Short mmCIF file of C-alpha atoms and ligand atoms in Angstrom, two decimals:
data_model
loop_
_atom_site.label_atom_id
_atom_site.label_comp_id
_atom_site.label_asym_id
_atom_site.label_seq_id
_atom_site.Cartn_x
_atom_site.Cartn_y
_atom_site.Cartn_z
CA UNK A 1 -14.93 27.91 57.63
CA UNK A 2 -12.94 25.53 55.29
CA UNK A 3 -12.91 22.00 56.35
CA UNK A 4 -9.80 20.69 58.14
CA UNK A 5 -8.84 18.10 55.51
CA UNK A 6 -9.60 20.69 52.13
CA UNK A 7 -7.21 23.19 54.32
CA UNK A 8 -4.63 20.74 55.13
CA UNK A 9 -4.72 19.26 51.23
CA UNK A 10 -4.43 22.94 49.91
CA UNK A 11 -1.57 23.67 52.41
CA UNK A 12 0.37 20.35 51.43
CA UNK A 13 -0.24 20.91 47.92
CA UNK A 14 1.16 24.42 47.96
CA UNK A 15 4.25 22.97 50.30
CA UNK A 16 4.87 20.50 47.26
CA UNK A 17 3.85 23.33 44.68
CA UNK A 18 6.48 25.27 46.43
CA UNK A 19 9.29 22.82 46.66
CA UNK A 20 8.66 21.87 43.33
CA UNK A 21 8.93 25.43 41.78
CA UNK A 22 12.11 25.91 44.27
CA UNK A 23 13.74 22.99 42.63
CA UNK A 24 13.01 24.17 39.14
CA UNK A 25 13.64 27.64 40.03
CA UNK A 26 10.76 28.55 37.47
CA UNK A 27 6.79 28.99 38.19
CA UNK A 28 4.65 26.11 37.68
CA UNK A 29 1.99 26.33 35.34
CA UNK A 30 -1.53 25.48 36.04
CA UNK A 31 -2.30 22.19 37.06
CA UNK A 32 -6.07 20.45 37.60
CA UNK A 33 -5.47 19.45 41.25
CA UNK A 34 -9.07 18.61 41.20
CA UNK A 35 -8.15 15.41 39.61
CA UNK A 36 -6.90 14.50 43.20
CA UNK A 37 -10.23 14.67 44.45
CA UNK A 38 -11.32 12.27 41.79
CA UNK A 39 -8.94 9.80 42.50
CA UNK A 40 -9.07 8.83 46.04
CA UNK A 41 -8.63 4.98 45.97
CA UNK A 42 -5.47 3.95 47.71
CA UNK A 43 -3.19 1.76 45.68
CA UNK A 44 -1.86 0.15 49.44
CA UNK A 45 -4.15 -0.71 52.04
CA UNK A 46 -3.66 1.27 55.37
CA UNK A 47 -6.21 -0.48 57.59
CA UNK A 48 -5.17 -2.64 60.80
CA UNK A 49 -1.81 -0.79 61.28
CA UNK A 50 1.11 -2.53 63.19
CA UNK A 51 2.27 -0.41 66.03
CA UNK A 52 5.99 0.19 66.74
CA UNK A 53 5.71 -3.14 69.61
CA UNK A 54 4.43 -5.22 66.72
CA UNK A 55 7.02 -4.36 64.58
CA UNK A 56 9.67 -5.09 67.15
CA UNK A 57 7.89 -8.42 68.21
CA UNK A 58 7.94 -9.49 64.53
CA UNK A 59 11.95 -10.09 64.72
CA UNK A 60 11.70 -12.01 68.29
CA UNK A 61 12.46 -8.93 70.48
CA UNK A 62 10.62 -8.65 73.56
CA UNK A 63 8.08 -5.13 73.34
CA UNK A 64 5.88 -3.39 75.13
CA UNK A 65 3.63 -0.67 74.63
CA UNK A 66 2.92 1.91 77.71
CA UNK A 67 0.75 4.95 78.36
CA UNK A 68 2.43 7.94 80.11
CA UNK A 69 0.43 10.92 81.46
CA UNK A 70 1.98 14.15 81.32
CA UNK A 71 1.51 17.22 84.01
CA UNK A 72 -0.63 18.79 81.67
CA UNK A 73 -3.32 15.64 80.88
CA UNK A 74 -1.71 14.34 77.66
CA UNK A 75 -1.67 10.69 77.16
CA UNK A 76 1.24 9.37 75.26
CA UNK A 77 1.83 5.97 73.82
CA UNK A 78 5.60 4.74 74.18
CA UNK A 79 7.41 1.77 73.53
CA UNK A 80 10.18 -0.45 75.02
CA UNK A 81 12.50 -3.08 73.92
CA UNK A 82 13.02 -3.97 78.01
CA UNK A 83 15.84 -6.27 77.36
CA UNK A 84 17.42 -8.44 74.63
CA UNK A 85 16.08 -12.16 74.04
CA UNK A 86 19.46 -13.00 72.97
CA UNK A 87 21.02 -11.94 76.18
CA UNK A 88 18.31 -13.16 78.40
CA UNK A 89 19.34 -10.20 80.78
CA UNK A 90 15.81 -9.60 81.90
CA UNK A 91 17.03 -10.00 85.63
CA UNK A 92 20.01 -7.80 85.67
CA UNK A 93 19.79 -4.08 86.17
CA UNK A 94 19.98 -2.58 82.45
CA UNK A 95 20.90 0.86 82.06
CA UNK A 96 18.18 2.94 80.39
CA UNK A 97 17.75 4.74 77.03
CA UNK A 98 15.19 6.81 75.61
CA UNK A 99 15.12 7.71 71.90
CA UNK A 100 13.27 10.79 70.60
CA UNK A 101 12.21 11.22 67.07
CA UNK A 102 11.67 14.37 64.62
CA UNK A 103 9.06 16.36 63.39
CA UNK A 104 6.03 14.70 61.64
CA UNK A 105 7.82 11.46 62.81
CA UNK A 106 7.42 8.79 65.43
CA UNK A 107 8.77 5.81 67.32
CA UNK A 108 8.44 3.49 64.17
CA UNK A 109 11.41 5.86 62.44
CA UNK A 110 14.10 4.30 64.98
CA UNK A 111 13.14 0.59 63.78
CA UNK A 112 13.12 0.95 60.17
CA UNK A 113 16.48 -0.68 59.45
CA UNK A 114 15.88 -3.54 61.25
CA UNK A 115 17.69 -5.62 64.18
CA UNK A 116 20.99 -5.51 61.94
CA UNK A 117 21.40 -2.00 61.67
CA UNK A 118 18.47 -0.18 63.80
CA UNK A 119 19.47 1.54 66.84
CA UNK A 120 17.10 0.51 69.16
CA UNK A 121 17.68 -3.07 68.44
CA UNK A 122 21.78 -2.61 69.02
CA UNK A 123 21.17 -0.73 71.97
CA UNK A 124 19.06 -3.79 73.46
CA UNK A 125 21.38 -6.49 72.10
CA UNK A 126 24.12 -4.70 73.82
CA UNK A 127 22.51 -4.96 77.47
CA UNK A 128 20.65 -1.48 77.44
CA UNK A 129 16.55 -1.04 78.32
CA UNK A 130 15.35 0.56 75.27
CA UNK A 131 12.79 3.23 75.65
CA UNK A 132 11.19 5.10 72.39
CA UNK A 133 9.01 8.29 72.92
CA UNK A 134 5.91 9.91 71.05
CA UNK A 135 5.63 13.54 71.38
CA UNK A 136 1.56 14.26 71.85
CA UNK A 137 -0.31 14.79 68.72
CA UNK A 138 1.57 11.75 66.82
CA UNK A 139 0.04 8.62 66.00
CA UNK A 140 0.53 6.91 69.35
CA UNK A 141 -0.12 10.12 71.58
CA UNK A 142 -3.53 11.43 70.54
CA UNK A 143 -5.25 10.89 73.64
CA UNK A 144 -5.59 13.07 76.67
CA UNK A 145 -7.64 12.94 80.25
CA UNK A 146 -9.91 15.74 79.40
CA UNK A 147 -9.59 17.25 76.00
CA UNK A 148 -10.82 15.54 72.67
CA UNK A 149 -8.48 15.71 69.52
CA UNK A 150 -11.65 17.55 68.12
CA UNK A 151 -11.21 20.37 70.20
CA UNK A 152 -8.76 23.01 69.27
CA UNK A 153 -6.83 23.47 72.69
CA UNK A 154 -5.72 19.83 72.51
CA UNK A 155 -3.75 21.28 69.59
CA UNK A 156 -2.40 24.59 70.91
CA UNK A 157 1.48 23.38 71.90
CA UNK A 158 4.61 23.46 70.25
CA UNK A 159 7.72 21.69 70.82
CA UNK A 160 8.13 23.79 74.00
CA UNK A 161 5.43 21.68 75.46
CA UNK A 162 6.88 18.35 73.93
CA UNK A 163 10.27 19.08 75.66
CA UNK A 164 9.07 20.55 79.21
CA UNK A 165 6.14 18.39 79.66
CA UNK A 166 6.47 14.94 77.23
CA UNK A 167 9.93 14.28 77.37
CA UNK A 168 10.09 15.10 81.49
CA UNK A 169 7.24 12.81 81.85
CA UNK A 170 9.09 9.55 79.59
CA UNK A 171 12.43 10.18 81.68
CA UNK A 172 10.57 9.68 85.07
CA UNK A 173 8.27 7.02 84.24
CA UNK A 174 11.15 5.16 82.69
CA UNK A 175 12.93 5.60 86.19
CA UNK A 176 10.03 4.78 87.68
CA UNK A 177 9.85 1.20 86.52
CA UNK A 178 11.17 -2.27 88.03
CA UNK A 179 14.43 -1.93 86.08
CA UNK A 180 14.03 2.06 86.80
CA UNK A 181 14.18 2.15 90.35
CA UNK A 182 17.72 2.82 92.03
CA UNK A 183 18.87 4.47 88.70
CA UNK A 184 19.15 7.49 88.78
CA UNK A 185 19.66 8.53 85.19
CA UNK A 186 19.31 7.88 81.69
CA UNK A 187 20.91 8.22 77.95
CA UNK A 188 19.13 10.13 75.84
CA UNK A 189 19.21 10.28 71.98
CA UNK A 190 17.08 12.61 69.89
CA UNK A 191 17.05 13.41 66.17
CA UNK A 192 16.12 16.56 64.90
CA UNK A 193 13.10 18.03 66.54
CA UNK A 194 14.09 15.47 69.17
CA UNK A 195 17.28 17.86 69.87
CA UNK A 196 15.06 20.87 70.14
CA UNK A 197 12.58 19.29 72.92
CA UNK A 198 15.86 18.12 74.68
CA UNK A 199 17.83 21.63 74.68
CA UNK A 200 14.13 22.99 75.42
CA UNK A 201 13.66 20.74 78.46
CA UNK A 202 17.08 20.81 79.85
CA UNK A 203 17.66 24.86 79.83
CA UNK A 204 13.89 25.59 81.24
CA UNK A 205 13.77 22.86 83.97
CA UNK A 206 17.93 22.50 84.41
CA UNK A 207 17.02 19.92 87.57
CA UNK A 208 16.66 17.43 84.70
CA UNK A 209 20.46 17.55 83.78
CA UNK A 210 20.92 15.27 86.98
CA UNK A 211 18.82 12.27 85.08
CA UNK A 212 21.09 12.66 81.90
CA UNK A 213 24.09 10.47 81.73
CA UNK A 214 24.78 11.24 78.04
CA UNK A 215 23.05 12.97 75.41
CA UNK A 216 23.08 12.32 71.81
CA UNK A 217 21.76 15.09 69.44
CA UNK A 218 21.38 13.79 65.66
CA UNK A 219 21.35 16.92 63.49
CA UNK A 220 20.98 19.48 66.28
CA UNK A 221 17.90 22.15 65.60
CA UNK A 222 17.91 25.38 67.87
CA UNK A 223 19.96 28.16 66.31
CA UNK A 224 18.47 28.16 62.33
CA UNK A 225 19.99 31.36 60.94
CA UNK A 226 22.03 29.70 58.10
CA UNK A 227 19.36 27.15 56.98
CA UNK A 228 19.88 26.59 53.10
CA UNK A 229 16.57 24.70 52.73
CA UNK A 230 14.65 26.70 49.98
CA UNK A 231 11.17 25.58 51.35
CA UNK A 232 11.93 27.09 55.10
CA UNK A 233 13.29 29.95 53.70
CA UNK A 234 10.56 30.87 51.41
CA UNK A 235 7.74 30.01 54.15
CA UNK A 236 9.45 31.99 56.86
CA UNK A 237 8.61 35.45 55.92
CA UNK A 238 5.13 34.80 55.83
CA UNK A 239 4.50 32.37 58.52
CA UNK A 240 7.53 33.33 61.10
CA UNK A 241 5.76 36.02 62.23
CA UNK A 242 2.34 36.78 64.08
CA UNK A 243 0.48 37.84 61.36
CA UNK A 244 -2.97 36.68 59.67
CA UNK A 245 -1.24 33.81 57.73
CA UNK A 246 0.13 32.40 61.01
CA UNK A 247 -3.24 32.75 62.78
CA UNK A 248 -4.92 31.13 59.87
CA UNK A 249 -2.21 28.27 60.24
CA UNK A 250 -1.82 27.91 63.98
CA UNK A 251 -3.10 25.51 66.15
CA UNK A 252 -4.48 22.90 64.10
CA UNK A 253 -3.59 19.36 63.51
CA UNK A 254 -0.89 18.99 60.53
CA UNK A 255 -0.14 15.83 58.27
CA UNK A 256 -2.12 13.29 60.67
CA UNK A 257 -1.47 9.98 59.04
CA UNK A 258 -4.81 9.02 57.79
CA UNK A 259 -5.82 7.04 54.62
CA UNK A 260 -7.02 9.87 52.57
CA UNK A 261 -4.05 11.59 52.92
CA UNK A 262 -1.72 8.72 52.17
CA UNK A 263 -3.97 7.64 49.28
CA UNK A 264 -3.21 11.14 47.79
CA UNK A 265 0.88 10.48 48.32
CA UNK A 266 0.78 7.10 46.97
CA UNK A 267 -1.03 8.35 43.60
CA UNK A 268 1.34 11.19 43.47
CA UNK A 269 4.29 8.70 43.63
CA UNK A 270 2.89 6.67 41.03
CA UNK A 271 5.21 6.00 38.47
CA UNK A 272 2.49 6.91 35.57
CA UNK A 273 1.40 9.72 37.35
CA UNK A 274 1.28 13.45 36.07
CA UNK A 275 2.48 14.74 39.21
CA UNK A 276 4.84 12.26 40.23
CA UNK A 277 7.77 14.92 40.36
CA UNK A 278 6.16 16.34 43.26
CA UNK A 279 6.78 13.21 45.19
CA UNK A 280 10.38 12.67 44.19
CA UNK A 281 10.99 16.06 44.61
CA UNK A 282 9.73 15.89 48.15
CA UNK A 283 11.51 12.69 48.64
CA UNK A 284 14.83 13.76 47.13
CA UNK A 285 14.69 16.75 49.41
CA UNK A 286 15.19 14.57 52.76
CA UNK A 287 17.36 12.24 51.21
CA UNK A 288 20.08 12.13 48.60
CA UNK A 289 19.43 9.04 46.03
CA UNK A 290 21.35 5.98 46.51
CA UNK A 291 22.56 6.43 49.54
CA UNK A 292 19.48 5.37 51.83
CA UNK A 293 17.72 2.07 52.49
CA UNK A 294 15.20 2.07 49.94
CA UNK A 295 14.06 -1.68 51.37
CA UNK A 296 13.01 0.32 54.68
CA UNK A 297 10.97 2.82 52.53
CA UNK A 298 7.70 0.70 52.45
CA UNK A 299 7.61 0.73 56.36
CA UNK A 300 8.82 4.26 56.34
CA UNK A 301 5.68 5.41 54.21
CA UNK A 302 3.18 3.21 55.95
CA UNK A 303 4.03 4.99 59.23
CA UNK A 304 4.93 8.61 58.05
CA UNK A 305 3.91 11.23 58.35
CA UNK A 306 2.92 10.91 61.75
CA UNK A 307 1.38 14.47 62.43
CA UNK A 308 2.21 17.45 64.75
CA UNK A 309 0.42 20.83 65.29
CA UNK A 310 0.72 23.35 63.17
CA UNK A 311 2.12 25.55 65.98
CA UNK A 312 5.70 23.47 66.07
CA UNK A 313 6.23 24.53 62.57
CA UNK A 314 5.45 27.93 62.96
CA UNK A 315 7.76 28.17 66.12
CA UNK A 316 10.64 26.55 64.12
CA UNK A 317 9.30 29.34 61.19
CA UNK A 318 10.17 31.85 63.98
CA UNK A 319 13.39 30.91 64.95
CA UNK A 320 14.22 30.83 61.32
CA UNK A 321 13.16 34.46 60.96
CA UNK A 322 14.26 35.75 64.57
CA UNK A 323 17.87 33.81 64.43
CA UNK A 324 16.83 33.08 68.41
CA UNK A 325 16.33 29.80 70.15
CA UNK A 326 13.48 31.13 71.90
CA UNK A 327 10.04 30.48 73.27
CA UNK A 328 6.75 30.91 71.20
CA UNK A 329 6.00 34.50 69.87
CA UNK A 330 2.46 35.00 70.15
CA UNK A 331 2.99 38.51 69.75
CA UNK A 332 3.70 41.70 71.70
CA UNK A 333 0.22 41.77 73.90
CA UNK A 334 0.08 38.16 74.53
CA UNK A 335 3.94 37.94 75.17
CA UNK A 336 3.65 40.55 78.02
CA UNK A 337 0.84 38.60 79.34
CA UNK A 338 2.51 35.27 79.38
CA UNK A 339 6.14 36.28 79.62
CA UNK A 340 6.38 39.65 81.36
CA UNK A 341 8.26 41.18 78.06
CA UNK A 342 7.31 41.80 74.46
CA UNK A 343 9.88 39.42 72.91
CA UNK A 344 9.42 35.95 73.88
CA UNK A 345 12.69 34.66 76.18
CA UNK A 346 15.52 33.10 74.90
CA UNK A 347 16.11 29.27 76.12
CA UNK A 348 18.95 29.69 78.70
CA UNK A 349 21.43 26.99 77.11
CA UNK A 350 23.85 27.67 79.25
CA UNK A 351 22.15 26.12 81.78
CA UNK A 352 22.16 22.84 79.79
CA UNK A 353 25.21 20.82 82.18
CA UNK A 354 24.63 17.34 80.69
CA UNK A 355 27.31 15.95 78.55
CA UNK A 356 25.84 16.81 75.14
CA UNK A 357 27.36 15.46 72.16
CA UNK A 358 26.42 16.96 68.59
CA UNK A 359 26.36 14.67 65.65
CA UNK A 360 26.27 17.19 62.65
CA UNK A 361 26.91 17.46 59.02
CA UNK A 362 27.86 19.43 56.18
CA UNK A 363 25.09 18.52 53.51
CA UNK A 364 22.15 19.04 55.79
CA UNK A 365 19.74 21.53 54.56
CA UNK A 366 18.02 21.73 57.75
CA UNK A 367 20.81 22.41 60.36
CA UNK A 368 23.76 24.48 59.20
CA UNK A 369 27.24 23.83 60.97
CA UNK A 370 27.41 27.46 61.71
CA UNK A 371 24.33 27.51 63.85
CA UNK A 372 25.58 24.03 65.59
CA UNK A 373 28.83 25.67 66.25
CA UNK A 374 27.40 28.96 67.18
CA UNK A 375 25.00 27.08 70.04
CA UNK A 376 27.97 24.73 71.13
CA UNK A 377 29.95 27.62 72.40
CA UNK A 378 26.96 28.29 74.81
CA UNK A 379 26.60 24.87 76.13
CA UNK A 380 29.29 23.90 79.18
CA UNK A 381 29.76 20.40 78.56
CA UNK A 382 29.88 19.74 74.71
CA UNK A 383 31.44 16.91 72.56
CA UNK A 384 31.41 17.93 68.67
CA UNK A 385 30.93 14.97 66.29
CA UNK A 386 31.31 16.59 62.70
CA UNK A 387 30.40 13.87 59.99
CA UNK A 388 33.48 13.22 57.68
CA UNK A 389 31.43 12.18 55.06
CA UNK A 390 30.46 15.56 52.80
CA UNK A 391 27.30 14.18 51.67
CA UNK A 392 26.04 13.22 54.77
CA UNK A 393 22.46 15.00 55.35
CA UNK A 394 19.41 15.48 57.74
CA UNK A 395 17.86 12.05 56.86
CA UNK A 396 21.24 10.21 56.73
CA UNK A 397 21.01 9.75 60.32
CA UNK A 398 18.00 7.63 60.32
CA UNK A 399 18.31 5.84 57.05
CA UNK A 400 21.82 5.70 55.65
CA UNK A 401 23.18 2.39 54.67
CA UNK A 402 26.22 3.07 56.97
CA UNK A 403 24.39 4.35 59.77
CA UNK A 404 25.41 1.34 61.99
CA UNK A 405 29.16 1.84 61.48
CA UNK A 406 29.16 6.00 61.11
CA UNK A 407 26.47 6.64 63.81
CA UNK A 408 24.97 3.72 65.83
CA UNK A 409 28.10 1.90 66.81
CA UNK A 410 30.04 5.10 67.98
CA UNK A 411 27.25 5.88 70.07
CA UNK A 412 26.86 2.88 71.74
CA UNK A 413 30.66 2.72 72.69
CA UNK A 414 30.24 6.36 74.22
CA UNK A 415 27.50 5.10 76.30
CA UNK A 416 29.52 1.91 77.32
CA UNK A 417 32.26 3.96 77.85
CA UNK A 418 30.08 5.66 80.33
CA UNK A 419 28.95 2.85 82.10
CA UNK A 420 32.19 1.09 82.36
CA UNK A 421 33.63 4.21 83.97
CA UNK A 422 30.77 4.82 86.61
CA UNK A 423 31.35 0.88 87.70
CA UNK A 424 35.02 1.30 88.16
CA UNK A 425 34.25 4.15 90.36
CA UNK A 426 31.85 2.64 92.21
CA UNK A 427 33.93 -0.39 93.00
C1 NAG B 1 17.54 -2.27 55.29
O1 NAG B 1 16.53 -1.77 55.84
C2 NAG B 1 16.09 -3.48 55.78
C3 NAG B 1 14.64 -3.62 56.28
O2 NAG B 1 14.22 -3.28 57.59
C4 NAG B 1 17.08 -4.40 56.58
O3 NAG B 1 16.62 -5.57 56.79
C5 NAG B 1 18.47 -4.29 56.16
O4 NAG B 1 19.21 -4.74 57.26
C6 NAG B 1 18.70 -2.59 56.20
N1 NAG B 1 19.87 -2.52 55.77
C7 NAG B 1 20.86 -1.54 55.86
C8 NAG B 1 22.24 -1.48 55.28
O5 NAG B 1 20.43 -0.78 57.06
C1 NAG B 2 -7.55 7.25 76.14
O1 NAG B 2 -7.19 7.47 77.22
C2 NAG B 2 -8.26 6.84 78.08
C3 NAG B 2 -7.99 6.72 79.43
O2 NAG B 2 -7.67 8.02 80.09
C4 NAG B 2 -8.39 5.36 77.52
O3 NAG B 2 -9.58 4.67 78.46
C5 NAG B 2 -8.96 5.53 76.10
O4 NAG B 2 -9.28 4.14 75.54
C6 NAG B 2 -8.06 5.98 75.45
N1 NAG B 2 -8.23 5.78 74.14
C7 NAG B 2 -7.50 5.70 73.11
C8 NAG B 2 -7.87 6.15 71.72
O5 NAG B 2 -6.19 5.34 73.39
#
C-alpha cells in the first residue's frame, strides 16, 4: 500500500502534467520528479495559520467561530460577521445570509478581496448577519463526534452529504441563534460546488425551500455535459465510472492544506524553477491573467487548497460522463442495495421552489451556458443573470477586480429589495 502522501503527490503531479500537456497539446518529456522530494524546504512559513475569524477581526469587524454538529456526526467550523461595527446594529434584527464556498476551497475565499470589495463585508455593512460555511473535510471542518480523520469512513462522502447534512445543519444553526430566533428563512449564496450542494439539498429535502428567501448561484454546477475544461474531459473516461481506477482513487482525503504540499507548490511557483510552467498553467487555467486581484493571491495561497474527499471529484466526473445531475454511482450492485435501482436516481430539481438566481458566463470552462440553461428549464422559480463580459470566467466570481460592481452590489440589492417588500407586506 502506497503511503497516502506519496499517492497524493503522484496524483497531483499527474494532474499538473496532464494540464501542462493539455495546454501544450503535445506529450511532456521525462521530468525528474524526485528532485521535488530532495527539495522540501518551504519558501514561505505556513505555521500558526490565521483563521477566517482572525482575518476578519484584523479589519476591525466583529468575527465569530462556531462549531456545528451534523445529523451524521461531522463537526463543522463555520464563521460569522454578526453585525457591522460601523452600523452598531447588534441590537436590531438582522437578516441572515449564508455563503458557501467551492471545491477545495473554504470560508477564506470570500474575504480575500478585503472590506472594500469582499461580499461578506459589504453584506455586514448593509445590515446583514453573515455566515460563512465550511463543508466537511475542509481545513476548518475536519472533526467528528466518533470518527477520526485517519479512519477511511471519515472520507466516505461526496457533495451530496455536504448538501443534505452540512448545509441543512448550518441553516438550522443560524436560525437558532439569538438573532435567528423569530426568523424563518435566510438568503443563500454559493460559488461552484456551493451551488451543487444547494441543488442537492433543496431537491432531496424540499421542506428546506421554505427556509430560503433568495438564493444566488455563482457558476452553477449541476449538469456538466458541455463543460470544456480539458483536464476534466481527459480524466472523465477513466474516473467517471465505477472501475479499478475509481476504486483506488476514491474515499480518501485530497489536497489537504499541509506544509509539505504547500512547500511543493511554492517550489513549483519559484521564478527560476524548472517546473514553473506547471504552476503558471495551473493558475492561469483558473484565472485569466490581468483581470483578477493579485494583491489577494498571497492570502489565497496561504489558505488554499483547503481539501476535500476524492469522492467529491469522482462524483463530478460521473456527472460529466453521464450527462445527468444525479446521486453517486457505486456500481449496479451497490446502487441496487442503496437506491433500489441499478442506476443512481436523478435529483428532482423541479422540487426546488425557492427563488434561484443563476449567475453564469460565457468564458467559464467548468460551467457551460447550455448546461445552466438546461438546468434552468427545470427550475420553477429562476432568474437568469448571464454576465455581459464575454471574458468572465469561473474564478472571476471570487476575485475579479470588478466583482463589487458586477456581482456583489447587484446581489445585495436583490436581497434588499426582498427585505423591503417583506417589510411593506407586514405593515
Ligand atoms: C484586492 O485585494 C486587496 C487585499 O485583500 C484589497 O485590499 C483590495 O481592495 C482588493 N481590490 C479589489 C479591486 O478587489
Ligand atoms: C473535535 O471536537 C471535539 C468535541 O466533540 C473537541 O473536544 C475537539 O477539541 C475537537 N478537535 C479539534 C481538532 O477541533
